[in-house]
Backbone as CSV, one residue per row, in Angstrom:
resi,resn,N_x,N_y,N_z,CA_x,CA_y,CA_z,C_x,C_y,C_z
1,ASN,-47.068,7.026,1.843,-45.877,6.697,2.190,-46.192,7.134,3.347
2,LEU,-45.150,6.568,4.333,-43.983,6.075,5.531,-43.487,7.365,6.240
3,LYS,-43.322,7.234,7.223,-42.294,7.634,8.076,-41.848,7.461,9.372
4,SER,-41.161,6.626,10.499,-40.321,6.179,11.434,-38.766,6.827,11.603
5,GLU,-39.504,6.202,12.518,-38.318,5.261,13.311,-36.927,4.923,11.942
6,ALA,-37.616,3.761,11.987,-37.290,3.197,10.616,-36.431,3.522,8.979
7,GLY,-36.717,4.491,9.260,-36.769,5.313,7.896,-37.327,5.850,6.744
8,SER,-37.990,6.870,5.821,-38.261,6.515,4.990,-39.389,6.050,3.602
9,LEU,-40.161,6.118,3.149,-40.959,4.923,2.210,-41.277,5.312,0.998
10,ALA,-41.108,5.749,0.396,-42.083,6.234,-0.515,-42.438,5.786,-1.696
11,SER,-43.965,4.897,-2.463,-44.270,3.787,-3.276,-44.823,4.368,-3.593
12,ARG,-45.425,3.890,-5.370,-45.686,3.467,-6.257,-46.232,2.540,-6.576
13,MET,-47.202,1.308,-6.602,-47.781,-0.215,-7.181,-49.204,0.249,-7.573
14,THR,-48.646,-1.199,-8.459,-49.960,-1.670,-8.193,-50.559,-3.392,-7.893
15,GLY,-51.566,-3.671,-7.622,-51.424,-5.389,-7.128,-52.770,-6.081,-6.238
16,GLY,-53.083,-7.038,-6.302,-53.797,-7.201,-5.715,-53.469,-8.475,-5.161
17,PHE,-55.356,-9.135,-4.589,-54.564,-10.968,-3.784,-55.281,-11.901,-4.992
18,GLN,-53.930,-12.829,-5.200,-54.862,-13.997,-5.484,-54.924,-15.683,-4.202
19,SER,-56.214,-15.545,-4.437,-55.141,-16.722,-3.112,-55.249,-16.852,-1.898
20,ASN,-54.852,-15.556,-0.883,-54.756,-15.005,0.045,-52.945,-14.111,0.342
21,ILE,-52.227,-14.638,-1.327,-51.181,-14.382,-1.536,-50.769,-12.448,-2.680
22,ALA,-50.986,-11.860,-1.388,-50.570,-9.957,-1.869,-49.579,-9.836,-3.093
23,LYS,-50.809,-9.931,-4.308,-48.377,-9.172,-4.842,-49.197,-7.794,-5.660
24,PHE,-48.114,-7.524,-5.482,-47.656,-6.137,-5.881,-46.401,-5.799,-6.586
25,LYS,-46.504,-4.944,-7.638,-45.763,-4.736,-8.699,-45.528,-2.714,-8.285
26,GLY,-44.217,-2.764,-8.260,-43.634,-1.125,-8.431,-42.488,-0.502,-7.731
27,ASP,-42.716,0.521,-8.236,-41.610,1.583,-8.198,-41.091,1.443,-6.394
28,ALA,-40.434,2.175,-5.687,-40.051,2.676,-3.699,-38.911,3.127,-3.724
29,GLU,-39.040,4.564,-3.470,-37.880,5.544,-2.805,-37.640,5.582,-1.296
30,VAL,-36.318,5.628,-1.311,-36.079,4.752,0.378,-35.608,5.538,1.109
31,ALA,-35.526,6.162,2.011,-33.858,6.811,2.641,-34.073,6.850,4.311
32,GLY,-33.441,5.845,4.665,-32.264,5.877,5.524,-33.162,3.961,6.780
33,LEU,-33.577,3.700,5.331,-34.681,2.572,5.833,-33.666,1.580,7.276
34,ASP,-34.779,0.662,7.545,-33.901,-0.760,8.547,-35.150,-1.353,8.583
35,LEU,-34.420,-2.381,8.112,-35.429,-4.102,7.758,-35.487,-4.391,9.188
36,LYS,-34.941,-3.710,9.441,-34.919,-5.020,11.461,-36.283,-4.992,12.066
37,PRO,-37.221,-3.984,12.011,-38.115,-4.258,12.458,-39.119,-4.570,11.515
38,TRP,-39.017,-4.337,9.997,-40.078,-4.339,8.967,-40.289,-6.141,9.276
39,PHE,-38.560,-6.603,9.464,-38.624,-8.809,8.896,-38.863,-8.836,10.555
40,THR,-38.027,-8.077,11.451,-38.402,-8.492,12.481,-36.554,-9.442,13.021
41,ARG,-36.147,-9.034,12.670,-34.674,-9.920,12.695,-33.961,-8.230,12.769
42,PRO,-33.044,-9.419,14.072,-31.846,-8.507,14.919,-30.306,-8.037,13.554
43,ASN,-30.274,-9.617,13.301,-29.226,-8.795,12.042,-29.256,-8.626,11.224
44,LEU,-30.566,-7.896,10.744,-31.202,-7.235,9.479,-31.523,-5.932,9.540
45,ARG,-30.778,-5.285,10.903,-30.469,-4.073,10.986,-29.833,-3.226,10.263
46,SER,-29.558,-2.076,9.350,-29.689,-1.606,9.067,-30.037,-0.463,8.165
47,ARG,-28.667,0.111,7.055,-29.665,1.527,6.531,-29.710,1.947,4.801
48,ILE,-30.474,1.972,4.547,-31.016,2.030,3.370,-31.329,3.215,2.877
49,THR,-30.723,3.510,1.146,-31.042,4.702,0.626,-31.082,4.894,-0.572
50,GLY,-32.199,4.927,-1.558,-32.007,4.598,-2.387,-33.093,4.434,-3.306
51,HIS,-33.331,4.422,-4.979,-34.701,3.586,-6.157,-34.026,2.385,-6.063
52,THR,-35.458,1.715,-6.275,-35.626,0.583,-6.275,-37.085,0.454,-7.104
53,SER,-36.606,-1.103,-8.097,-38.704,-0.879,-9.109,-38.802,-2.390,-8.037
54,PHE,-39.374,-3.417,-7.932,-39.545,-4.383,-7.413,-41.465,-5.102,-8.348
55,ASP,-41.076,-6.584,-7.528,-42.213,-7.895,-7.431,-43.028,-7.561,-6.345
56,LEU,-43.885,-7.843,-5.517,-43.671,-8.371,-4.337,-44.556,-9.443,-3.778
57,ALA,-44.571,-10.752,-3.651,-45.347,-11.790,-3.325,-45.587,-11.703,-1.905
58,LEU,-46.216,-10.742,-1.207,-46.666,-11.559,0.626,-47.762,-12.228,1.163
59,PRO,-47.789,-13.144,1.451,-48.908,-14.229,2.163,-49.352,-13.903,3.010
60,ASP,-50.452,-14.875,3.494,-50.740,-14.296,4.784,-49.685,-14.599,6.018
61,ALA,-48.925,-15.183,6.088,-47.628,-15.523,7.190,-46.348,-13.661,7.785
62,GLY,-47.607,-13.547,6.642,-46.442,-11.927,6.599,-44.437,-11.414,6.046
63,PHE,-43.681,-11.788,6.113,-43.332,-10.665,5.714,-42.144,-11.554,5.778
64,GLU,-41.869,-12.351,6.521,-40.651,-13.511,6.762,-41.103,-14.414,5.691
65,SER,-41.816,-14.662,5.085,-42.136,-15.752,4.252,-42.438,-15.163,2.600
66,ALA,-42.356,-13.907,2.372,-42.746,-12.837,1.601,-41.287,-12.970,0.567
67,THR,-41.859,-13.221,-0.127,-40.180,-13.505,-1.552,-40.558,-12.211,-2.329
68,VAL,-39.077,-11.140,-2.848,-38.824,-10.079,-3.530,-37.847,-10.240,-4.610
69,THR,-38.766,-9.373,-5.798,-37.094,-9.716,-6.843,-37.660,-7.215,-7.550
70,PHE,-36.019,-7.915,-7.472,-35.783,-6.450,-7.429,-34.624,-5.706,-8.370
71,ASP,-34.216,-4.450,-9.066,-33.492,-4.258,-9.721,-33.062,-2.864,-8.589
72,THR,-32.340,-2.160,-8.235,-31.501,-1.312,-6.986,-30.725,-0.161,-7.432
73,ARG,-30.863,1.177,-7.182,-29.729,2.282,-7.304,-29.939,2.776,-6.597
74,LEU,-28.996,2.318,-5.033,-28.590,3.032,-4.085,-27.225,4.184,-3.411
75,SER,-27.525,5.121,-3.066,-25.877,6.032,-3.284,-25.982,5.881,-1.756
76,GLU,-26.603,4.185,-0.553,-26.222,3.757,0.534,-26.556,2.630,0.946
77,ILE,-25.854,1.604,1.013,-26.643,0.870,1.576,-25.309,0.208,3.146
78,ALA,-25.905,-0.231,4.328,-25.403,-1.037,5.416,-26.062,-1.951,6.687
79,ILE,-25.401,-2.931,5.786,-26.378,-3.959,6.680,-25.514,-5.612,6.729
80,ALA,-26.115,-6.213,8.196,-25.894,-6.648,8.731,-23.919,-6.785,9.167
81,GLY,-23.654,-6.051,9.264,-22.716,-5.044,9.610,-21.414,-4.921,8.465
82,TYR,-22.037,-4.605,6.938,-21.760,-4.684,5.468,-21.691,-2.840,5.296
83,ALA,-20.953,-2.234,4.874,-21.742,-1.088,4.126,-21.353,-0.651,2.355
84,ALA,-21.842,-0.519,1.752,-21.774,0.170,0.851,-21.846,1.798,0.304
85,SER,-21.797,2.161,-0.968,-22.664,3.209,-1.621,-22.643,2.954,-3.519
86,GLY,-23.315,3.648,-3.319,-22.915,3.612,-5.465,-23.683,2.161,-5.834
87,VAL,-24.469,1.860,-5.529,-24.137,-0.304,-4.943,-25.710,0.948,-6.434
88,LEU,-25.900,-0.991,-8.055,-26.469,-1.362,-8.447,-26.762,-2.562,-8.500
89,ALA,-28.072,-3.079,-8.209,-27.996,-4.186,-7.799,-29.243,-5.018,-8.555
90,ARG,-29.468,-6.085,-9.054,-30.138,-6.924,-8.919,-30.287,-8.015,-8.757
91,GLY,-31.820,-8.672,-8.196,-31.596,-9.909,-7.139,-32.744,-9.979,-6.653
92,SER,-32.586,-10.538,-5.420,-34.383,-11.930,-5.359,-34.100,-11.854,-3.694
93,TYR,-34.829,-11.585,-2.697,-35.496,-12.281,-1.107,-36.451,-13.293,-1.632
94,ARG,-36.861,-14.634,-0.811,-36.204,-15.355,-0.767,-36.819,-16.231,1.741
95,TRP,-37.628,-16.414,1.292,-37.685,-17.486,2.577,-35.908,-16.881,3.910
96,GLY,-35.811,-15.063,3.557,-34.299,-15.038,4.593,-33.721,-15.201,3.683
97,ASP,-33.198,-16.138,2.741,-32.173,-15.722,1.437,-31.914,-14.531,0.756
98,LEU,-30.780,-13.927,0.696,-30.595,-13.293,-0.935,-29.482,-13.355,-1.957
99,ASP,-30.405,-13.344,-2.382,-29.262,-12.835,-3.655,-29.061,-12.202,-4.929
100,VAL,-27.811,-11.876,-4.878,-27.582,-10.392,-5.626,-26.608,-10.514,-7.067
101,ASP,-26.894,-9.775,-7.680,-25.677,-9.257,-8.750,-26.100,-7.884,-8.800
102,GLY,-24.589,-7.597,-8.804,-23.911,-6.250,-8.294,-22.765,-5.040,-8.056
103,SER,-22.482,-3.959,-8.825,-21.410,-3.408,-8.437,-21.723,-1.920,-7.188
104,GLY,-20.381,-1.209,-6.800,-20.616,-0.466,-5.952,-19.002,-0.112,-5.968
105,ALA,-19.421,0.640,-4.256,-17.717,0.974,-3.157,-18.163,0.772,-2.267
106,ALA,-16.884,-0.417,-1.706,-16.898,-0.158,-0.688,-15.564,0.309,0.004
107,TYR,-15.326,1.202,1.671,-14.339,0.147,1.862,-13.545,1.544,1.754
108,GLY,-13.325,2.523,0.050,-12.465,3.586,-1.006,-12.303,1.810,-2.352
109,ALA,-13.009,1.140,-2.141,-12.158,-0.052,-3.605,-14.244,-0.250,-4.348
110,ALA,-13.628,-0.204,-5.482,-14.633,-0.476,-6.564,-14.898,-1.914,-6.680
111,PHE,-16.182,-2.308,-6.643,-15.807,-3.900,-7.043,-17.275,-4.433,-7.416
112,THR,-17.190,-5.220,-8.112,-19.095,-6.335,-8.635,-18.532,-7.484,-8.297
113,THR,-19.892,-7.484,-7.748,-20.161,-9.235,-6.455,-20.918,-9.700,-7.944
114,THR,-21.798,-11.332,-7.342,-22.501,-12.345,-7.631,-22.249,-12.809,-5.830
115,ALA,-23.622,-12.020,-4.772,-23.399,-12.525,-3.961,-24.528,-13.396,-3.224
116,ARG,-24.756,-14.287,-1.536,-25.715,-14.553,-1.844,-25.238,-14.488,0.320
117,TRP,-27.289,-14.264,1.011,-26.321,-13.897,1.869,-27.804,-15.111,2.602
118,GLU,-27.502,-15.561,3.602,-28.465,-16.786,3.799,-28.666,-16.348,5.572
119,GLN,-29.390,-16.254,5.435,-30.057,-16.001,6.871,-30.365,-16.930,8.039
120,ALA,-30.305,-18.243,7.910,-30.967,-18.659,9.023,-29.658,-19.384,8.974
121,ARG,-28.456,-18.947,7.793,-26.674,-19.235,9.170,-25.914,-17.770,8.595
122,GLY,-26.862,-16.608,9.335,-26.122,-15.332,9.174,-24.631,-15.960,8.403
123,GLU,-24.306,-16.468,6.486,-23.785,-16.044,6.249,-22.942,-16.080,4.751
124,LEU,-22.798,-15.146,4.286,-22.446,-14.622,3.461,-21.874,-14.877,3.002
125,SER,-22.076,-14.957,0.820,-20.580,-15.951,-0.260,-20.622,-15.090,-0.600
126,ALA,-19.576,-14.385,-1.257,-19.532,-13.821,-2.015,-18.322,-13.936,-3.205
127,ARG,-18.115,-13.350,-4.420,-17.394,-13.872,-6.271,-17.756,-12.618,-6.367
128,GLY,-15.819,-12.091,-7.507,-16.187,-10.776,-7.801,-15.101,-10.549,-7.875
129,ARG,-14.930,-9.121,-8.297,-13.443,-8.057,-8.839,-14.221,-6.723,-7.710
130,PHE,-12.884,-6.488,-7.365,-12.338,-5.690,-6.626,-10.745,-4.568,-7.059
131,THR,-10.780,-3.468,-6.744,-10.240,-2.518,-8.618,-9.521,-1.119,-6.665
132,ARG,-8.831,-0.625,-6.204,-8.063,0.509,-5.529,-8.209,0.103,-3.880
133,LEU,-8.000,-1.427,-3.338,-8.247,-2.299,-1.782,-6.780,-1.472,-1.275
134,ASP,-7.642,-1.076,0.237,-6.845,-0.277,0.587,-6.353,-1.317,2.435
135,LEU,-5.820,-2.255,2.495,-6.379,-3.142,4.249,-6.140,-1.802,5.385
136,ARG,-6.054,-0.846,5.268,-5.574,-0.256,5.849,-7.831,0.571,6.345
137,ARG,-8.307,0.436,5.956,-9.340,1.078,5.382,-10.444,-0.214,5.827
138,LEU,-10.812,-1.272,5.673,-11.574,-2.776,6.134,-11.417,-2.640,7.693
139,PRO,-12.745,-2.513,7.617,-13.312,-3.297,9.184,-12.272,-3.933,9.887
140,GLN,-12.429,-3.630,10.830,-11.973,-4.433,12.032,-11.927,-5.852,12.587
141,ARG,-12.926,-5.949,12.748,-14.148,-7.500,12.795,-12.875,-7.683,11.016
142,PHE,-12.584,-7.643,10.097,-12.270,-8.726,9.288,-10.149,-9.421,9.767
143,SER,-10.179,-8.431,10.651,-8.899,-9.065,11.222,-7.498,-8.745,9.830
144,VAL,-7.447,-7.583,9.600,-6.182,-8.192,8.110,-5.237,-7.010,8.581
145,PRO,-4.236,-7.450,8.689,-3.014,-5.732,8.515,-3.415,-5.558,8.226
146,ALA,-3.722,-3.885,8.647,-3.673,-2.891,8.073,-1.883,-1.878,7.559
147,MET,-2.668,-2.972,5.803,-0.792,-2.137,5.193,-1.805,-1.560,4.382
148,GLU,-0.389,-0.519,4.687,-0.608,0.312,3.047,-0.789,0.152,1.740
149,SER,-1.542,0.006,1.341,-2.126,-1.070,-0.425,-3.424,-0.342,-1.394
150,VAL,-2.157,-0.705,-2.221,-3.760,-0.877,-3.559,-3.315,-1.861,-4.563
151,LEU,-4.460,-2.768,-3.777,-4.603,-4.442,-5.139,-5.977,-3.833,-5.785
152,ALA,-5.302,-4.717,-6.081,-6.312,-5.080,-7.322,-7.210,-6.529,-8.289
153,GLY,-8.256,-7.464,-8.220,-7.991,-8.739,-8.660,-9.803,-9.375,-8.674
154,SER,-9.971,-10.416,-8.930,-10.453,-11.568,-7.611,-10.941,-12.466,-7.054
155,TYR,-11.830,-12.585,-6.294,-12.130,-12.729,-4.943,-13.449,-14.005,-4.687
156,ASP,-12.977,-14.941,-3.719,-14.270,-15.586,-3.325,-14.497,-15.420,-2.309
157,THR,-15.404,-15.610,-1.424,-15.208,-14.778,0.357,-16.565,-15.299,0.674
158,VAL,-16.677,-16.493,2.255,-17.480,-16.866,2.884,-17.365,-15.674,4.196
159,VAL,-18.722,-15.374,5.259,-18.529,-14.750,5.813,-19.798,-14.475,6.476
160,GLY,-18.712,-15.891,8.140,-19.997,-16.027,8.658,-20.731,-15.249,9.876
161,ARG,-20.903,-15.743,10.410,-21.014,-14.930,11.588,-19.358,-14.566,12.804
162,ARG,-18.668,-15.963,13.015,-17.660,-15.276,13.991,-17.267,-15.173,12.978
163,ASN,-16.891,-15.627,11.742,-15.243,-16.344,11.064,-15.557,-15.954,9.410
164,TRP,-14.816,-16.237,8.636,-14.198,-15.836,7.505,-14.110,-16.582,7.633
165,ARG,-13.847,-16.265,5.483,-12.263,-16.722,5.172,-12.287,-16.701,3.587
166,GLY,-11.273,-15.538,2.685,-11.317,-15.453,1.693,-10.254,-15.934,0.332
167,HIS,-9.851,-15.674,-0.765,-9.197,-16.317,-1.701,-9.460,-14.952,-2.711
168,VAL,-8.308,-14.821,-3.072,-8.193,-13.619,-3.877,-6.517,-13.990,-5.094
169,VAL,-7.562,-13.474,-6.399,-5.968,-14.082,-7.422,-6.013,-13.028,-7.941
170,LEU,-4.677,-12.251,-7.239,-4.000,-11.008,-7.888,-4.217,-9.606,-9.486
171,ASP,-4.574,-8.757,-9.314,-3.827,-8.237,-10.893,-2.909,-7.383,-10.477
172,PRO,-1.737,-6.615,-11.129,-0.756,-6.154,-10.282,-1.107,-5.067,-9.294
173,SER,-0.316,-4.940,-8.652,-0.851,-4.476,-7.091,0.314,-3.995,-6.189
174,VAL,0.475,-3.455,-5.403,1.906,-2.905,-4.167,0.953,-2.640,-3.044
175,VAL,1.741,-3.281,-1.185,2.011,-2.956,-0.669,2.440,-2.701,-0.205
176,LEU,2.757,-1.955,0.817,3.462,-1.263,1.160,5.144,-0.364,0.496
177,GLY,4.564,-0.330,-0.675,5.149,0.300,-1.937,6.026,-1.325,-2.894
178,ALA,6.161,-2.315,-2.094,6.274,-4.092,-2.763,4.882,-4.065,-4.199
179,ARG,5.993,-3.879,-5.150,5.177,-4.344,-6.422,4.659,-5.978,-6.995
180,ILE,3.649,-6.350,-6.616,3.461,-8.143,-6.640,2.949,-7.586,-8.496
181,ALA,2.803,-8.594,-8.843,2.903,-9.072,-9.299,1.418,-9.871,-10.079
182,ASP,1.046,-9.635,-11.649,0.308,-11.136,-12.554,0.118,-11.692,-11.915
183,GLY,-1.137,-12.363,-11.049,-1.281,-14.288,-10.909,-0.927,-14.220,-9.462
184,ALA,-0.681,-12.903,-9.293,-0.762,-13.582,-7.075,-1.641,-14.489,-6.638
185,ILE,-1.255,-15.395,-5.355,-2.484,-15.813,-5.398,-2.395,-15.598,-3.333
186,GLY,-3.374,-15.170,-3.013,-3.479,-14.950,-1.750,-4.920,-15.619,-0.546
187,ASP,-4.778,-16.353,0.163,-5.665,-17.281,0.981,-5.837,-16.133,2.512
188,VAL,-6.682,-16.228,3.010,-6.951,-16.007,4.186,-8.750,-16.620,4.971
189,ASP,-7.511,-17.377,6.299,-9.362,-17.845,7.079,-9.555,-17.710,8.793
190,THR,-9.430,-16.987,9.412,-9.955,-16.681,10.517,-10.514,-17.819,11.600
191,ALA,-10.697,-19.104,10.738,-11.052,-19.805,11.444,-9.906,-21.247,12.680
192,VAL,-8.646,-20.960,11.302,-8.041,-21.112,12.005,-7.548,-20.460,13.402
193,PRO,-6.655,-21.376,13.975,-5.974,-20.348,15.738,-4.818,-19.857,15.823
194,GLY,-5.475,-18.594,16.056,-4.396,-17.208,15.411,-4.590,-16.662,13.948
195,ILE,-5.511,-16.995,12.902,-5.616,-16.545,12.042,-4.132,-16.962,11.246
196,ALA,-5.113,-17.254,9.664,-4.211,-17.919,8.178,-4.284,-17.836,7.175
197,TYR,-2.772,-16.785,6.868,-2.534,-16.680,6.115,-2.010,-17.213,5.128
198,ALA,-1.712,-17.734,2.981,-1.512,-17.791,2.443,-1.385,-16.543,1.716
199,PHE,-0.157,-17.055,0.833,0.817,-15.823,-0.265,1.547,-16.673,-0.999
200,ARG,1.929,-16.693,-2.400,2.177,-17.294,-3.389,2.444,-16.372,-4.647
201,GLY,3.569,-15.518,-4.844,3.392,-14.988,-6.154,4.895,-14.032,-6.499
202,THR,5.135,-13.591,-7.019,6.113,-12.774,-7.211,5.976,-11.431,-6.913
203,VAL,7.142,-10.435,-6.287,6.868,-9.370,-5.515,8.614,-9.157,-5.680
204,SER,8.767,-7.330,-5.604,9.532,-7.098,-6.468,9.360,-4.959,-5.459
205,ASP,10.331,-4.610,-5.958,11.178,-3.760,-5.070,10.864,-3.425,-3.440
206,ILE,10.556,-5.690,-2.712,10.465,-4.368,-0.912,10.943,-4.491,-0.229
207,ASP,10.165,-3.573,0.017,11.614,-2.948,0.838,11.579,-3.196,2.836
208,PRO,12.626,-4.437,3.388,12.364,-4.728,4.888,11.132,-3.904,5.710
209,ASP,12.445,-2.709,5.732,11.944,-2.209,7.338,10.626,-1.663,7.143
210,ARG,10.035,-2.129,5.569,8.348,-1.791,5.768,8.097,-2.549,6.459
211,PHE,8.312,-3.425,5.937,7.204,-5.010,6.658,7.717,-5.240,8.001
212,LYS,9.132,-4.594,8.584,9.674,-5.833,10.043,8.227,-5.189,10.653
213,PRO,7.732,-4.140,11.388,6.221,-3.758,11.928,5.171,-4.569,12.511
214,PHE,5.548,-5.069,10.947,3.998,-6.598,10.983,4.660,-7.792,11.319
215,VAL,6.121,-7.973,11.463,6.343,-9.534,11.377,7.630,-9.548,12.477
216,PRO,6.550,-9.805,14.286,8.112,-9.401,15.384,8.899,-10.223,15.236
217,SER,8.854,-12.044,14.514,8.964,-12.503,14.671,10.959,-13.220,13.412
218,TRP,11.231,-12.089,13.346,11.933,-11.303,12.077,13.448,-12.172,12.896
219,SER,14.360,-13.077,11.778,15.493,-13.768,12.846,16.817,-12.340,13.056
220,ASP,17.261,-13.352,13.670,18.085,-12.355,13.386,18.839,-11.226,12.288
221,ALA,19.432,-12.927,11.200,19.659,-12.746,10.541,18.852,-11.509,9.924
222,LEU,17.822,-11.689,8.972,16.456,-11.094,8.495,16.820,-9.092,9.432
223,SER,17.003,-9.537,10.392,16.622,-8.180,11.043,17.470,-6.949,10.497
224,ARG,19.382,-7.645,10.253,20.093,-7.010,9.956,18.924,-6.696,8.055
225,VAL,18.750,-6.630,7.814,18.749,-6.362,5.565,17.677,-5.451,5.699
226,HIS,18.366,-4.854,4.517,17.551,-3.456,4.647,17.741,-3.514,2.975
227,GLY,17.502,-2.033,2.804,17.470,-1.992,1.555,15.941,-2.612,0.448
228,ARG,16.783,-3.333,-1.138,15.072,-2.980,-1.790,15.747,-4.510,-2.437
229,LEU,13.975,-5.058,-2.544,14.558,-7.041,-2.884,13.777,-7.996,-3.706
230,ASN,14.246,-8.501,-4.054,13.526,-8.804,-5.120,12.524,-10.070,-4.937
231,ALA,12.021,-10.866,-5.272,11.494,-12.174,-4.671,10.150,-13.251,-5.300
232,ALA,10.390,-14.485,-5.617,9.542,-15.445,-5.388,8.631,-15.668,-4.283
233,ILE,7.938,-15.594,-3.312,7.158,-16.474,-2.538,6.145,-17.551,-2.108
234,ASP,6.499,-17.100,-1.479,5.987,-18.521,-0.975,5.226,-18.849,0.386
235,LEU,4.537,-17.990,0.487,4.640,-17.661,2.707,3.053,-18.391,3.598
236,ASP,3.214,-18.497,4.588,2.040,-19.599,5.637,2.289,-18.189,7.013
237,ALA,1.033,-18.160,7.088,1.188,-17.627,8.507,0.316,-17.126,9.256
238,ARG,0.850,-16.516,10.359,-0.878,-16.858,11.261,-0.762,-15.549,12.139
239,GLY,-1.509,-14.283,12.824,-1.677,-14.181,13.888,-2.139,-12.356,13.156
240,THR,-2.192,-12.083,13.484,-2.985,-10.711,12.897,-1.565,-9.554,12.342
241,ARG,-0.371,-9.941,13.609,0.754,-9.153,13.317,0.932,-9.666,12.209
242,LEU,1.307,-11.412,12.199,1.799,-11.851,10.955,3.442,-12.787,11.663
243,ASP,2.512,-12.827,13.606,3.347,-14.036,13.555,3.433,-15.257,13.392
244,ASP,4.518,-15.715,13.838,5.079,-17.683,13.193,4.745,-17.632,12.002
245,THR,5.767,-16.644,11.349,5.300,-17.147,10.285,6.582,-18.150,9.589
246,SER,5.786,-18.811,8.664,7.240,-19.600,7.499,6.924,-18.573,6.334
247,LEU,8.959,-18.696,6.277,8.602,-18.079,5.070,9.659,-18.664,4.225
248,LYS,9.232,-18.719,2.803,10.328,-19.273,1.721,10.650,-17.298,0.691
249,LEU,11.684,-17.825,0.069,12.407,-16.920,-1.087,12.546,-17.497,-1.824
């Protein structure tokens, strides 16, 4: 059992040494575990609490070159600037790359994911499904307008050190009271100057007055539009407040 400023670890394992490689199989309970000091990687600062079963191969070179396969249940995990809870995950860690298939909850939404973290590139790629996503609860680093929403669908995203891009295909969803029909498509790319958004889909019960605070470049004609609208939308926009929009209805 280990306990330090990097969290606590209680483990039972069996194994031994083969050709200068330590091989162990076992179970572990962790609480508040920080991977940063274990792997001497600042970008692995983390907080992990839960139970895991694992197979570990540890060469003489140390943890940096370790390989691990695992089956995990986590009540909490925060790593590389991202956080989730109630996580069920299976995967492997090899030479700085982490591959995971799992499910859980993050920022109020439920999700499934097939994800890969590439340590050398500082890049996380993930695809899967999500439900009950409210854009207001996403971290500011995602640079997404904080619109009240209940979103569900499938996603495919890549998050790097400075930028991220994402593609979603929505199930029936709601944004600022407007109802989005099944099959609508959305894209975000923060590498584009001003941040690029795109949306293609059919939307009903649109209240323009609720969207106007996020679109300050409304024309004079559109600024006088009120009531409820139904529309097939083809939208391209830039900026965290959707400035410089190109909108087709």
